[in-house]
PDB file of C-alpha atoms in Angstrom:
ATOM      1  CA  UNK I   1     -30.768-122.174 -15.563  1.00  0.00           C
ATOM      2  CA  UNK I   2     -30.277-118.531 -16.375  1.00  0.00           C
ATOM      3  CA  UNK I   3     -32.587-115.655 -15.603  1.00  0.00           C
ATOM      4  CA  UNK I   4     -34.626-114.630 -18.708  1.00  0.00           C
ATOM      5  CA  UNK I   5     -34.166-111.006 -17.643  1.00  0.00           C
ATOM      6  CA  UNK I   6     -30.396-111.430 -17.766  1.00  0.00           C
ATOM      7  CA  UNK I   7     -30.614-113.102 -21.180  1.00  0.00           C
ATOM      8  CA  UNK I   8     -32.677-110.219 -22.589  1.00  0.00           C
ATOM      9  CA  UNK I   9     -30.344-107.686 -20.976  1.00  0.00           C
ATOM     10  CA  UNK I  10     -27.434-109.303 -22.844  1.00  0.00           C
ATOM     11  CA  UNK I  11     -29.407-109.361 -26.123  1.00  0.00           C
ATOM     12  CA  UNK I  12     -30.209-105.653 -25.710  1.00  0.00           C
ATOM     13  CA  UNK I  13     -26.583-104.923 -24.845  1.00  0.00           C
ATOM     14  CA  UNK I  14     -25.491-106.737 -28.021  1.00  0.00           C
ATOM     15  CA  UNK I  15     -27.937-104.587 -29.998  1.00  0.00           C
ATOM     16  CA  UNK I  16     -26.496-101.447 -28.385  1.00  0.00           C
ATOM     17  CA  UNK I  17     -22.946-102.587 -29.206  1.00  0.00           C
ATOM     18  CA  UNK I  18     -24.012-103.182 -32.811  1.00  0.00           C
ATOM     19  CA  UNK I  19     -25.465 -99.659 -33.021  1.00  0.00           C
ATOM     20  CA  UNK I  20     -22.313 -98.103 -31.544  1.00  0.00           C
ATOM     21  CA  UNK I  21     -20.023-100.087 -33.861  1.00  0.00           C
ATOM     22  CA  UNK I  22     -22.152 -98.960 -36.813  1.00  0.00           C
ATOM     23  CA  UNK I  23     -21.861 -95.339 -35.670  1.00  0.00           C
ATOM     24  CA  UNK I  24     -18.088 -95.730 -35.253  1.00  0.00           C
ATOM     25  CA  UNK I  25     -17.854 -97.129 -38.783  1.00  0.00           C
ATOM     26  CA  UNK I  26     -20.082 -94.336 -40.139  1.00  0.00           C
ATOM     27  CA  UNK I  27     -17.780 -91.711 -38.578  1.00  0.00           C
ATOM     28  CA  UNK I  28     -14.832 -93.351 -40.333  1.00  0.00           C
ATOM     29  CA  UNK I  29     -16.710 -93.315 -43.640  1.00  0.00           C
ATOM     30  CA  UNK I  30     -17.740 -89.675 -43.253  1.00  0.00           C
ATOM     31  CA  UNK I  31     -14.253 -88.493 -42.235  1.00  0.00           C
ATOM     32  CA  UNK I  32     -12.745 -90.243 -45.250  1.00  0.00           C
ATOM     33  CA  UNK I  33     -15.363 -89.292 -47.844  1.00  0.00           C
ATOM     34  CA  UNK I  34     -16.610 -92.851 -48.167  1.00  0.00           C
ATOM     35  CA  UNK I  35     -20.001 -94.527 -48.388  1.00  0.00           C
ATOM     36  CA  UNK I  36     -20.783 -97.036 -45.599  1.00  0.00           C
ATOM     37  CA  UNK I  37     -20.759 -99.800 -48.246  1.00  0.00           C
ATOM     38  CA  UNK I  38     -17.174 -98.806 -49.086  1.00  0.00           C
ATOM     39  CA  UNK I  39     -16.172 -99.486 -45.481  1.00  0.00           C
ATOM     40  CA  UNK I  40     -17.990-102.835 -45.480  1.00  0.00           C
ATOM     41  CA  UNK I  41     -16.207-103.723 -48.732  1.00  0.00           C
ATOM     42  CA  UNK I  42     -12.799-102.943 -47.247  1.00  0.00           C
ATOM     43  CA  UNK I  43     -13.610-105.121 -44.224  1.00  0.00           C
ATOM     44  CA  UNK I  44     -14.659-108.032 -46.461  1.00  0.00           C
ATOM     45  CA  UNK I  45     -11.485-107.605 -48.529  1.00  0.00           C
ATOM     46  CA  UNK I  46      -9.221-107.502 -45.456  1.00  0.00           C
ATOM     47  CA  UNK I  47     -10.930-110.559 -43.974  1.00  0.00           C
ATOM     48  CA  UNK I  48     -10.426-112.419 -47.267  1.00  0.00           C
ATOM     49  CA  UNK I  49      -6.748-111.435 -47.312  1.00  0.00           C
ATOM     50  CA  UNK I  50      -6.305-112.691 -43.724  1.00  0.00           C
ATOM     51  CA  UNK I  51      -7.935-115.975 -44.764  1.00  0.00           C
ATOM     52  CA  UNK I  52      -5.614-116.092 -47.822  1.00  0.00           C
ATOM     53  CA  UNK I  53      -8.653-116.071 -50.126  1.00  0.00           C
ATOM     54  CA  UNK I  54      -8.622-114.235 -53.440  1.00  0.00           C
ATOM     55  CA  UNK I  55     -11.546-111.839 -53.861  1.00  0.00           C
ATOM     56  CA  UNK I  56     -12.964-110.936 -57.250  1.00  0.00           C
ATOM     57  CA  UNK I  57     -15.306-108.002 -57.811  1.00  0.00           C
ATOM     58  CA  UNK I  58     -18.155-110.474 -58.363  1.00  0.00           C
ATOM     59  CA  UNK I  59     -17.498-112.324 -55.132  1.00  0.00           C
ATOM     60  CA  UNK I  60     -17.186-109.016 -53.264  1.00  0.00           C
ATOM     61  CA  UNK I  61     -20.487-107.851 -54.724  1.00  0.00           C
ATOM     62  CA  UNK I  62     -22.193-111.087 -53.702  1.00  0.00           C
ATOM     63  CA  UNK I  63     -20.865-110.751 -50.148  1.00  0.00           C
ATOM     64  CA  UNK I  64     -22.308-107.229 -49.992  1.00  0.00           C
ATOM     65  CA  UNK I  65     -25.583-107.994 -51.783  1.00  0.00           C
ATOM     66  CA  UNK I  66     -24.687-105.978 -54.891  1.00  0.00           C
ATOM     67  CA  UNK I  67     -25.365-106.858 -58.512  1.00  0.00           C
ATOM     68  CA  UNK I  68     -22.552-106.924 -61.062  1.00  0.00           C
ATOM     69  CA  UNK I  69     -22.927-103.264 -62.056  1.00  0.00           C
ATOM     70  CA  UNK I  70     -23.026-102.168 -58.411  1.00  0.00           C
ATOM     71  CA  UNK I  71     -19.934-104.214 -57.576  1.00  0.00           C
ATOM     72  CA  UNK I  72     -18.044-102.753 -60.528  1.00  0.00           C
ATOM     73  CA  UNK I  73     -19.033 -99.201 -59.551  1.00  0.00           C
ATOM     74  CA  UNK I  74     -17.961 -99.888 -55.950  1.00  0.00           C
ATOM     75  CA  UNK I  75     -14.542-101.239 -56.975  1.00  0.00           C
ATOM     76  CA  UNK I  76     -14.080 -98.365 -59.458  1.00  0.00           C
ATOM     77  CA  UNK I  77     -14.867 -95.833 -56.694  1.00  0.00           C
ATOM     78  CA  UNK I  78     -12.510 -97.494 -54.195  1.00  0.00           C
ATOM     79  CA  UNK I  79      -9.772 -97.753 -56.819  1.00  0.00           C
ATOM     80  CA  UNK I  80     -10.093 -94.056 -57.787  1.00  0.00           C
ATOM     81  CA  UNK I  81      -9.795 -93.150 -54.094  1.00  0.00           C
ATOM     82  CA  UNK I  82      -6.620 -95.255 -53.801  1.00  0.00           C
ATOM     83  CA  UNK I  83      -8.161 -97.721 -51.327  1.00  0.00           C
ATOM     84  CA  UNK I  84      -7.949-100.844 -53.522  1.00  0.00           C
ATOM     85  CA  UNK I  85      -6.180-102.105 -56.601  1.00  0.00           C
ATOM     86  CA  UNK I  86      -7.118-104.644 -59.235  1.00  0.00           C
ATOM     87  CA  UNK I  87      -4.540-107.389 -59.682  1.00  0.00           C
ATOM     88  CA  UNK I  88      -4.382-109.983 -62.477  1.00  0.00           C
ATOM     89  CA  UNK I  89      -4.188-113.559 -61.218  1.00  0.00           C
ATOM     90  CA  UNK I  90      -0.717-114.989 -61.864  1.00  0.00           C
ATOM     91  CA  UNK I  91      -2.132-118.391 -62.932  1.00  0.00           C
ATOM     92  CA  UNK I  92      -5.179-117.185 -64.886  1.00  0.00           C
ATOM     93  CA  UNK I  93      -4.569-113.792 -66.504  1.00  0.00           C
ATOM     94  CA  UNK I  94      -8.300-113.476 -67.300  1.00  0.00           C
ATOM     95  CA  UNK I  95      -9.107-113.421 -63.585  1.00  0.00           C
ATOM     96  CA  UNK I  96      -8.775-110.113 -61.743  1.00  0.00           C
ATOM     97  CA  UNK I  97      -8.782-109.921 -57.969  1.00  0.00           C
ATOM     98  CA  UNK I  98      -9.292-106.906 -55.736  1.00  0.00           C
ATOM     99  CA  UNK I  99      -6.817-106.101 -52.957  1.00  0.00           C
ATOM    100  CA  UNK I 100      -6.799-103.425 -50.268  1.00  0.00           C
ATOM    101  CA  UNK I 101      -4.063-100.830 -50.616  1.00  0.00           C
ATOM    102  CA  UNK I 102      -1.740-100.322 -47.644  1.00  0.00           C
ATOM    103  CA  UNK I 103      -2.873 -96.682 -47.377  1.00  0.00           C
ATOM    104  CA  UNK I 104      -6.450 -97.828 -46.721  1.00  0.00           C
ATOM    105  CA  UNK I 105      -5.166-100.268 -44.103  1.00  0.00           C
ATOM    106  CA  UNK I 106      -3.310 -97.383 -42.447  1.00  0.00           C
ATOM    107  CA  UNK I 107      -6.438 -95.208 -42.414  1.00  0.00           C
ATOM    108  CA  UNK I 108      -8.375 -98.069 -40.857  1.00  0.00           C
ATOM    109  CA  UNK I 109      -5.727 -98.735 -38.236  1.00  0.00           C
ATOM    110  CA  UNK I 110      -5.623 -95.067 -37.271  1.00  0.00           C
ATOM    111  CA  UNK I 111      -9.383 -94.980 -36.706  1.00  0.00           C
ATOM    112  CA  UNK I 112     -10.243 -98.510 -35.561  1.00  0.00           C
ATOM    113  CA  UNK I 113      -6.931 -99.405 -33.884  1.00  0.00           C
ATOM    114  CA  UNK I 114      -7.747 -97.847 -30.498  1.00  0.00           C
ATOM    115  CA  UNK I 115     -11.127 -99.612 -30.427  1.00  0.00           C
ATOM    116  CA  UNK I 116      -9.560-102.936 -31.404  1.00  0.00           C
ATOM    117  CA  UNK I 117      -6.843-102.439 -28.799  1.00  0.00           C
ATOM    118  CA  UNK I 118      -9.430-101.792 -26.108  1.00  0.00           C
ATOM    119  CA  UNK I 119     -11.399-104.892 -27.120  1.00  0.00           C
ATOM    120  CA  UNK I 120      -8.243-107.026 -26.972  1.00  0.00           C
ATOM    121  CA  UNK I 121      -7.414-105.525 -23.574  1.00  0.00           C
ATOM    122  CA  UNK I 122     -10.888-106.438 -22.295  1.00  0.00           C
ATOM    123  CA  UNK I 123     -10.586-109.995 -23.656  1.00  0.00           C
ATOM    124  CA  UNK I 124      -7.293-110.482 -21.807  1.00  0.00           C
ATOM    125  CA  UNK I 125      -9.309-110.327 -18.594  1.00  0.00           C
ATOM    126  CA  UNK I 126     -11.069-113.614 -19.389  1.00  0.00           C
ATOM    127  CA  UNK I 127      -9.780-117.160 -18.990  1.00  0.00           C
ATOM    128  CA  UNK I 128      -9.774-119.755 -21.794  1.00  0.00           C
ATOM    129  CA  UNK I 129     -13.174-121.184 -20.799  1.00  0.00           C
ATOM    130  CA  UNK I 130     -14.790-117.747 -20.743  1.00  0.00           C
ATOM    131  CA  UNK I 131     -13.215-116.849 -24.093  1.00  0.00           C
ATOM    132  CA  UNK I 132     -14.607-120.070 -25.584  1.00  0.00           C
ATOM    133  CA  UNK I 133     -18.070-119.110 -24.287  1.00  0.00           C
ATOM    134  CA  UNK I 134     -17.799-115.607 -25.754  1.00  0.00           C
ATOM    135  CA  UNK I 135     -16.598-117.014 -29.093  1.00  0.00           C
ATOM    136  CA  UNK I 136     -19.419-119.563 -29.122  1.00  0.00           C
ATOM    137  CA  UNK I 137     -22.059-116.954 -28.340  1.00  0.00           C
ATOM    138  CA  UNK I 138     -20.852-114.482 -30.960  1.00  0.00           C
ATOM    139  CA  UNK I 139     -20.496-117.214 -33.593  1.00  0.00           C
ATOM    140  CA  UNK I 140     -24.029-118.402 -32.871  1.00  0.00           C
ATOM    141  CA  UNK I 141     -25.450-114.885 -33.129  1.00  0.00           C
ATOM    142  CA  UNK I 142     -23.595-114.311 -36.383  1.00  0.00           C
ATOM    143  CA  UNK I 143     -24.917-117.549 -37.842  1.00  0.00           C
ATOM    144  CA  UNK I 144     -28.449-116.642 -36.734  1.00  0.00           C
ATOM    145  CA  UNK I 145     -28.106-113.238 -38.415  1.00  0.00           C
ATOM    146  CA  UNK I 146     -27.032-114.936 -41.668  1.00  0.00           C
ATOM    147  CA  UNK I 147     -30.265-116.942 -41.776  1.00  0.00           C
ATOM    148  CA  UNK I 148     -33.299-115.970 -43.817  1.00  0.00           C
ATOM    149  CA  UNK I 149     -35.657-115.733 -40.854  1.00  0.00           C
ATOM    150  CA  UNK I 150     -36.953-119.295 -41.221  1.00  0.00           C
ATOM    151  CA  UNK I 151     -33.832-120.900 -39.791  1.00  0.00           C
ATOM    152  CA  UNK I 152     -32.182-121.448 -43.192  1.00  0.00           C
ATOM    153  CA  UNK I 153     -29.045-119.822 -44.432  1.00  0.00           C
ATOM    154  CA  UNK I 154     -29.828-117.548 -47.362  1.00  0.00           C
ATOM    155  CA  UNK I 155     -28.427-119.501 -50.360  1.00  0.00           C
ATOM    156  CA  UNK I 156     -28.201-116.319 -52.452  1.00  0.00           C
ATOM    157  CA  UNK I 157     -25.639-114.885 -50.047  1.00  0.00           C
ATOM    158  CA  UNK I 158     -22.197-116.512 -50.141  1.00  0.00           C
ATOM    159  CA  UNK I 159     -20.488-117.048 -46.841  1.00  0.00           C
ATOM    160  CA  UNK I 160     -18.116-114.183 -46.070  1.00  0.00           C
ATOM    161  CA  UNK I 161     -14.710-114.880 -44.582  1.00  0.00           C
ATOM    162  CA  UNK I 162     -15.001-115.024 -40.802  1.00  0.00           C
ATOM    163  CA  UNK I 163     -14.083-111.941 -38.814  1.00  0.00           C
ATOM    164  CA  UNK I 164     -11.961-113.883 -36.369  1.00  0.00           C
ATOM    165  CA  UNK I 165      -8.860-111.741 -36.359  1.00  0.00           C
ATOM    166  CA  UNK I 166      -8.538-108.322 -34.785  1.00  0.00           C
ATOM    167  CA  UNK I 167      -5.777-106.994 -37.030  1.00  0.00           C
TER     168      UNK I 167
END
């Protein structure tokens, strides 16, 4: 049995980590003339690429809670800035996917790389059992955050690719 005080301390620490990660992301957006949604979009696109999943503007918009016009404006803005490119599907020429440009990946690595490196360094201090516990906890919190407040996953929000890779 764990101490409820310890449990709440960990919950509050997770909240503080979330705030700091948001601030870190906001600094990246500000330094690169981007909107915070632009950064979230690039993360969703990179996660989809790691999962070998094609991402259309519509699917990206759904993952970010944007309507069709908002998703189109977002992709247009990112494309003008050189962060993404639209690519016609080789099998279905009517289908257009959105991919992150290598320059945007480089910008992200320059800013987020040290943080990711530090996180990986910290994780190397844990054994396999502890890593499984950390993974289980974070997965559970993520799933809880995806719910609509009544314990049901919001059906209007498609499942985003999992953020299970540091690079």
